[in-house]
Coordinates of C-alpha atoms in Angstrom, one line a residue:
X1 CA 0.5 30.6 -17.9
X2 CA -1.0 27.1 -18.0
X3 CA -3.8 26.1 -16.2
X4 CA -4.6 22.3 -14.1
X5 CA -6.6 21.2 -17.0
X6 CA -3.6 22.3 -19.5
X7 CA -1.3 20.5 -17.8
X8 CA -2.9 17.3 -16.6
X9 CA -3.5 14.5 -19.5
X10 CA -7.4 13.6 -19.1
X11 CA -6.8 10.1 -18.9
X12 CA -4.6 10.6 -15.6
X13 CA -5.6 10.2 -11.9
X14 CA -2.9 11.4 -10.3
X15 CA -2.3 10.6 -6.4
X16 CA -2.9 14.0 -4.8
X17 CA -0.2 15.4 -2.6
X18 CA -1.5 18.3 -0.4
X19 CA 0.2 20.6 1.8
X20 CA -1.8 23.5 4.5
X21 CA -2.1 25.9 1.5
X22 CA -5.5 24.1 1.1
X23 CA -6.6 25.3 4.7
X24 CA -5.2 29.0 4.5
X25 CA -7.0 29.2 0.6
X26 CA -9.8 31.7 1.3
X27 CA -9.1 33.9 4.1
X28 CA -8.2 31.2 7.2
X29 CA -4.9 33.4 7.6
X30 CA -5.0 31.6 11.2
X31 CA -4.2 28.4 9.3
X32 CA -0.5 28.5 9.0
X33 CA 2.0 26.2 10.7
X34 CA 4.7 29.8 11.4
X35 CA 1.4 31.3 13.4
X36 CA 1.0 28.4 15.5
X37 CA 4.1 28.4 16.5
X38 CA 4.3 31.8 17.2
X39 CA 1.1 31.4 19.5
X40 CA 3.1 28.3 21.6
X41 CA 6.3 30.5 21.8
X42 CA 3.7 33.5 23.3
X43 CA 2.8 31.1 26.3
X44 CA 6.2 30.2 26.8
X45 CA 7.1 33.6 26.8
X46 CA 9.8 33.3 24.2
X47 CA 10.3 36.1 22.2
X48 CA 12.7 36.1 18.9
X49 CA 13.3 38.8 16.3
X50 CA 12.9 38.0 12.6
X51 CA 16.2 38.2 12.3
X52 CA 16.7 35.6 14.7
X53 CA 13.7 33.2 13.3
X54 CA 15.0 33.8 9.9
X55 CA 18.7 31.9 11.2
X56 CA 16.8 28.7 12.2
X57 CA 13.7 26.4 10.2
X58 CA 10.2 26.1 11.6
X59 CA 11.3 22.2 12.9
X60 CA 14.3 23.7 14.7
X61 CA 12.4 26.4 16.1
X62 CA 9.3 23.5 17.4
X63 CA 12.3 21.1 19.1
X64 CA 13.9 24.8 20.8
X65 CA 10.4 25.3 22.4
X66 CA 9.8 21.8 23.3
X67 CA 13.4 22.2 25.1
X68 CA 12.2 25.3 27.1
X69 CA 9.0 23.4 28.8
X70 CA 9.9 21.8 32.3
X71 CA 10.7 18.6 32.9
X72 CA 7.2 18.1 35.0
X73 CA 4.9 19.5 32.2
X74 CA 2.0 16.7 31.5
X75 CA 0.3 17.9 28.5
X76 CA 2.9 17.2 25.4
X77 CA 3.7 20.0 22.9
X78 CA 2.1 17.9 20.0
X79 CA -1.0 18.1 21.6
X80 CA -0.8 22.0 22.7
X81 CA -0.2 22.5 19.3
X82 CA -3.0 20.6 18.0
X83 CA -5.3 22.6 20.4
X84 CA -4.8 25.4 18.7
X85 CA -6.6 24.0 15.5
X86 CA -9.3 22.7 16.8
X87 CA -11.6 25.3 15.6
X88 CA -10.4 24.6 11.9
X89 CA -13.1 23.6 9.2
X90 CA -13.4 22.6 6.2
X91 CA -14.4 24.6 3.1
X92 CA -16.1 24.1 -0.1
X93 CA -12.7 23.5 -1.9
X94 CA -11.9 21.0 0.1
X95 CA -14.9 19.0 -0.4
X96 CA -15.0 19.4 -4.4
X97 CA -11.5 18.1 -4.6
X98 CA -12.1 15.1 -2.5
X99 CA -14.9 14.3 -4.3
X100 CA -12.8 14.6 -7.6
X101 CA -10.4 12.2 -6.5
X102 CA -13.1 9.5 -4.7
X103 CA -15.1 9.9 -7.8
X104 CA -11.4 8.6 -9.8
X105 CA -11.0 6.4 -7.1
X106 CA -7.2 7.6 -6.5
X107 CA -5.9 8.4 -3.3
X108 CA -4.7 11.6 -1.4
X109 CA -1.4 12.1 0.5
X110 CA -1.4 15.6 3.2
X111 CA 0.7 16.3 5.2
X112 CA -1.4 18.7 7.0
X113 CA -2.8 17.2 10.8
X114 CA -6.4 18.4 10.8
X115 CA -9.1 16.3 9.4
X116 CA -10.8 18.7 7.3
X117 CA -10.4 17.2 4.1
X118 CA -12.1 13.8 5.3
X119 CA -14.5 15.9 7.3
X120 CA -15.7 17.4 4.1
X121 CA -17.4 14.0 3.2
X122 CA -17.9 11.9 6.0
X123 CA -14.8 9.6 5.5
X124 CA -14.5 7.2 7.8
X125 CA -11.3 6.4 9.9
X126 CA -9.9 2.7 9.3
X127 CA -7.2 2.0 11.5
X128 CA -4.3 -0.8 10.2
X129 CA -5.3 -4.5 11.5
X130 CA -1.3 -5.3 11.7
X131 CA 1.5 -3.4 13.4
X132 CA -0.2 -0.6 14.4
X133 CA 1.3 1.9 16.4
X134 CA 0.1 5.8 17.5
X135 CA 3.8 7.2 16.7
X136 CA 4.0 6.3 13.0
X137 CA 0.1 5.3 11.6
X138 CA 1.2 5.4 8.5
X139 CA -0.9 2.2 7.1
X140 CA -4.3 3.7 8.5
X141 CA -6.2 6.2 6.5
X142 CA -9.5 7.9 6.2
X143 CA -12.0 6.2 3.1
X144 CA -15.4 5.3 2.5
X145 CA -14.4 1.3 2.4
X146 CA -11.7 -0.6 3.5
X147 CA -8.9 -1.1 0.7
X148 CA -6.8 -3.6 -0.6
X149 CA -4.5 -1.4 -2.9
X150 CA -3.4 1.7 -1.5
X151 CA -1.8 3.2 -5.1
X152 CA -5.0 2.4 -6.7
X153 CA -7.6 2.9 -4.4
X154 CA -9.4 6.3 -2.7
X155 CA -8.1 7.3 0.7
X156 CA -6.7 10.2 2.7
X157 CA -3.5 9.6 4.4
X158 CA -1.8 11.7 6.7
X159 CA 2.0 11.6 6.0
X160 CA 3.0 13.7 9.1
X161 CA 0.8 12.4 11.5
X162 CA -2.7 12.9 12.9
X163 CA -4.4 14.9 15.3
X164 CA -6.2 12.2 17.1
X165 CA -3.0 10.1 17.5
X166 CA -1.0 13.7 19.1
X167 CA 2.2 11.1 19.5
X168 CA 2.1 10.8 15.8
X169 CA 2.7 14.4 14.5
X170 CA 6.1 15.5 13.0
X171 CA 7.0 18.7 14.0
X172 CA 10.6 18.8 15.0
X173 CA 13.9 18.5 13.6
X174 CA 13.9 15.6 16.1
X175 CA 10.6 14.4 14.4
X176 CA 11.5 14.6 11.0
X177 CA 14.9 12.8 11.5
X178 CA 12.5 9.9 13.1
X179 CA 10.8 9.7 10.2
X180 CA 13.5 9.4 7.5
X181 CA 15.4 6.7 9.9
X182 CA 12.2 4.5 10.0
X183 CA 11.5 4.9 6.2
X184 CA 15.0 4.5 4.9
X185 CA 15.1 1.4 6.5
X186 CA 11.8 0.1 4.7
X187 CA 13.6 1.3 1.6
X188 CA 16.9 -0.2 2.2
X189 CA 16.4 -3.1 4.0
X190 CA 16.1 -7.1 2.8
X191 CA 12.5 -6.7 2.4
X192 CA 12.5 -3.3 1.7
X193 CA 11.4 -1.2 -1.5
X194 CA 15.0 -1.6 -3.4
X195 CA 14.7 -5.2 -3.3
X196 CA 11.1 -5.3 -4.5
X197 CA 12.1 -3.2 -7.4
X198 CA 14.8 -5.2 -8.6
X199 CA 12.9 -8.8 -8.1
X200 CA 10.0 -6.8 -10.2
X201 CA 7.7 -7.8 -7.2
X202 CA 4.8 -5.3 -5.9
X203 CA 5.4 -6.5 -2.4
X204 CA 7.7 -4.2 0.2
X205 CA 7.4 -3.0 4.2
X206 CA 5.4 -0.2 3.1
X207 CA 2.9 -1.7 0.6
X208 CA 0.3 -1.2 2.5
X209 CA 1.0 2.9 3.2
X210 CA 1.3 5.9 2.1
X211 CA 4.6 5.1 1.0
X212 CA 3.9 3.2 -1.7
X213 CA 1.7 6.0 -3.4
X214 CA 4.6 8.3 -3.2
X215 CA 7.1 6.2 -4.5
X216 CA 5.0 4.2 -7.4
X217 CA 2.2 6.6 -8.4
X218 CA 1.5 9.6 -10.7
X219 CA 1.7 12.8 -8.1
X220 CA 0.0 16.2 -8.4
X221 CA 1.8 18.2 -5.5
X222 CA -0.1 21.6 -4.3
X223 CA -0.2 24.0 -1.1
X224 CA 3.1 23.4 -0.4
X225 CA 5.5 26.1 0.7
X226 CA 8.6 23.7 0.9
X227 CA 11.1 25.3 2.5
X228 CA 14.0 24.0 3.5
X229 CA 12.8 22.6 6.6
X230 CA 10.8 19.9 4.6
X231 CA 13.9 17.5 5.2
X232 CA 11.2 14.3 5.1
X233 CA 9.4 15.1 2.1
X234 CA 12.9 16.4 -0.1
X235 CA 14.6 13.1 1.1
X236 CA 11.5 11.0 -0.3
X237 CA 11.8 12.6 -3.3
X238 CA 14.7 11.8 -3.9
X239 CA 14.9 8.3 -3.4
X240 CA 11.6 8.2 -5.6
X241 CA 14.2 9.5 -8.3
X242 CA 16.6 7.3 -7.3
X243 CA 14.3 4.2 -7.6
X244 CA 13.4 5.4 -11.5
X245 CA 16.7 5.5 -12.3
X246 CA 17.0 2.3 -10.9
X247 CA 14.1 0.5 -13.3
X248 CA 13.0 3.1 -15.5
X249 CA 9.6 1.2 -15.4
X250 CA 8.8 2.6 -12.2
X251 CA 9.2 6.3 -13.6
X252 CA 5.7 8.5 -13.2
X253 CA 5.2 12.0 -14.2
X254 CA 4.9 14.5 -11.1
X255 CA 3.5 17.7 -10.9
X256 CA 4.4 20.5 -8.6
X257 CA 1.8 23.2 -8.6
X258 CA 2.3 27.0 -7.4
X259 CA 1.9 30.4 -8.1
X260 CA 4.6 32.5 -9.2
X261 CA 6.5 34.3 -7.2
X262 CA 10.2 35.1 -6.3
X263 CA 10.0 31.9 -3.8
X264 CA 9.1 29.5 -6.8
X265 CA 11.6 30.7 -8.9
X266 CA 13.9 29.3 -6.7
X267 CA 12.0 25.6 -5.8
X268 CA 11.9 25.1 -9.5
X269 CA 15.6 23.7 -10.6
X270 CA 15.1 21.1 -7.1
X271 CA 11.9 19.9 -8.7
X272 CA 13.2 19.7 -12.4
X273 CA 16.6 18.2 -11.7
X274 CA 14.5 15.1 -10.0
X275 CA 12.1 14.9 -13.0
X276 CA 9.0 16.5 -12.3
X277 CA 7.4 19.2 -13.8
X278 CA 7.0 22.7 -12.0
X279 CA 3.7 24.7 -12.7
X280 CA 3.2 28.3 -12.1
X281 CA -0.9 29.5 -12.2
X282 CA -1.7 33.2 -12.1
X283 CA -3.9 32.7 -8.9
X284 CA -4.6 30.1 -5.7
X285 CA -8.0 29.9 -7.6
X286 CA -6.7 28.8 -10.0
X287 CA -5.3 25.9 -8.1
X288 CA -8.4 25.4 -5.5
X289 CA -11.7 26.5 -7.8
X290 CA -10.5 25.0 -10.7
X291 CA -12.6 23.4 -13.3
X292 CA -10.2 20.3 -13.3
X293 CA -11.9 19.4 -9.9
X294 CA -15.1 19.1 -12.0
X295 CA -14.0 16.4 -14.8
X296 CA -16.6 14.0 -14.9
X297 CA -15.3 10.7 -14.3
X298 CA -14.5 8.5 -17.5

């Protein structure tokens, strides 16, 4: 089986894309998205078999609870939910791959809440000048400077949101359907990404977020279970592949990283069929304590 280093051509700095594998690496089996959810469903008092969990995704099962609080409830279930992390740190994995990709100067996409991975060095938060808003922050971003470029520049970027903004995390069904209505438009639109591709011009809606990472740069793709409730992420990747076969100079290589098991066996052919390349390692060591993470920088 091939290892990070194997894979990954040393003169690439791949954009990383991370999911909450990266938080439950080590032990933190309190770190998962299907136990928080579980914990909010406890004070509701809502009680479902497996069998019954098992016939609806994590999103649907979020916007079912959010329809069981009353009507006069203040405190919002984003925030309940981000409550329950707030005792979540950081770890020495986190911190060395940070520092791998500040050191190449190539920025990270997670779509995990918690700040833990800017935590681990002291990034700071730099909010967007223009159009900001706490539902969607998607052009603001955690660095140690402000940046210009955000495809070729160091920064973490939170896809589904943030804790401190608790209007900005994507949880639901509801949620992710938000979030595919407000990018397909940047994609679609007279300004939008389709356009820029086919005028050859570097300049969309989303230049200046996260988006453009994901749609223009190299991607290495780990601690992801993607299941099927990842309707945001599986439609971006998607149109990614539709914009390469659009301009084949916009094609990058993309990486999905995981560790074999039955589960992977079946993500593979989704992965392949859009032109990435799916990785199995022996271990989650082998993914967080790799030696790759200690390349000196070129």
């Amino acid at each position: 089986m091939p290892f990070l280093e194997d894979v990954l051509p040393t003169d690439l700095k791949p954009a990383l894309l991370i999911g909450n594998g990266i938080n439950r690496y080590g032990g933190s089996q309190n770190a998962s998205w299907e136990g928080l959810l579980k914990k909010l469903s406890n004070q509701q008092g809502l009680s479902l078999s497996d069998d019954e969990m098992k016939e609806m995704s994590n999103t649907e099962f979020f916007d079912i609870l959010d329809l069981g609080r009353p009507l006069e409830e203040k405190v919002s279930l984003q925030k309940a939910f981000c409550d329950l992390m707030t005792d979540w740190r950081h770890s020495s994995h986190h911190s060395k791959i940070v520092t791998w990709a500040k050191s190449k100067r190539t920025p990270i996409i997670t779509v995990n809440f918690d700040e833990n991975l800017s935590r681990s060095i002291d990034a700071k938060f730099i909010r967007s000048k223009e159009g900001f808003t706490d539902y969607y922050p998607w052009s603001s971003y955690f660095s140690d400077q402000a940046i210009d470029t955000p495809r070729n520049s160091f920064a973490i970027w939170h896809a589904h949101g943030m804790m401190r903004y608790r209007r900005s995390i994507r949880l639901g069904l509801t949620h992710y359907m938000g979030a595919v209505q407000r990018a397909r438009h940047w994609v679609y639109a007279g300004n939008g990404l389709r356009r820029s591709a086919k005028d050859h011009t570097s300049t969309w809606r989303g230049s200046d977020t996260w988006l453009d990472i994901l749609f223009h740069s190299p991607l290495l793709i780990f601690g992801f279970g993607f299941g099927k409730d990842e309707n945001f992420f599986r439609w971006l990747f998607l149109e990614r592949a539709r914009l390469q076969r659009l301009d084949e100079s916009f094609r990058q290589p993309a990486w999905f990283i995981d560790v074999e098991n039955a589960s992977s066996k079946h993500r593979r052919p989704f992965f392949e069929r859009l032109g990435m390349q799916f990785v199995t390692v022996p271990s989650y060591s082998d993914i967080y304590e790799a030696s790759f993470w200690s390349t000196p920088t070129p």
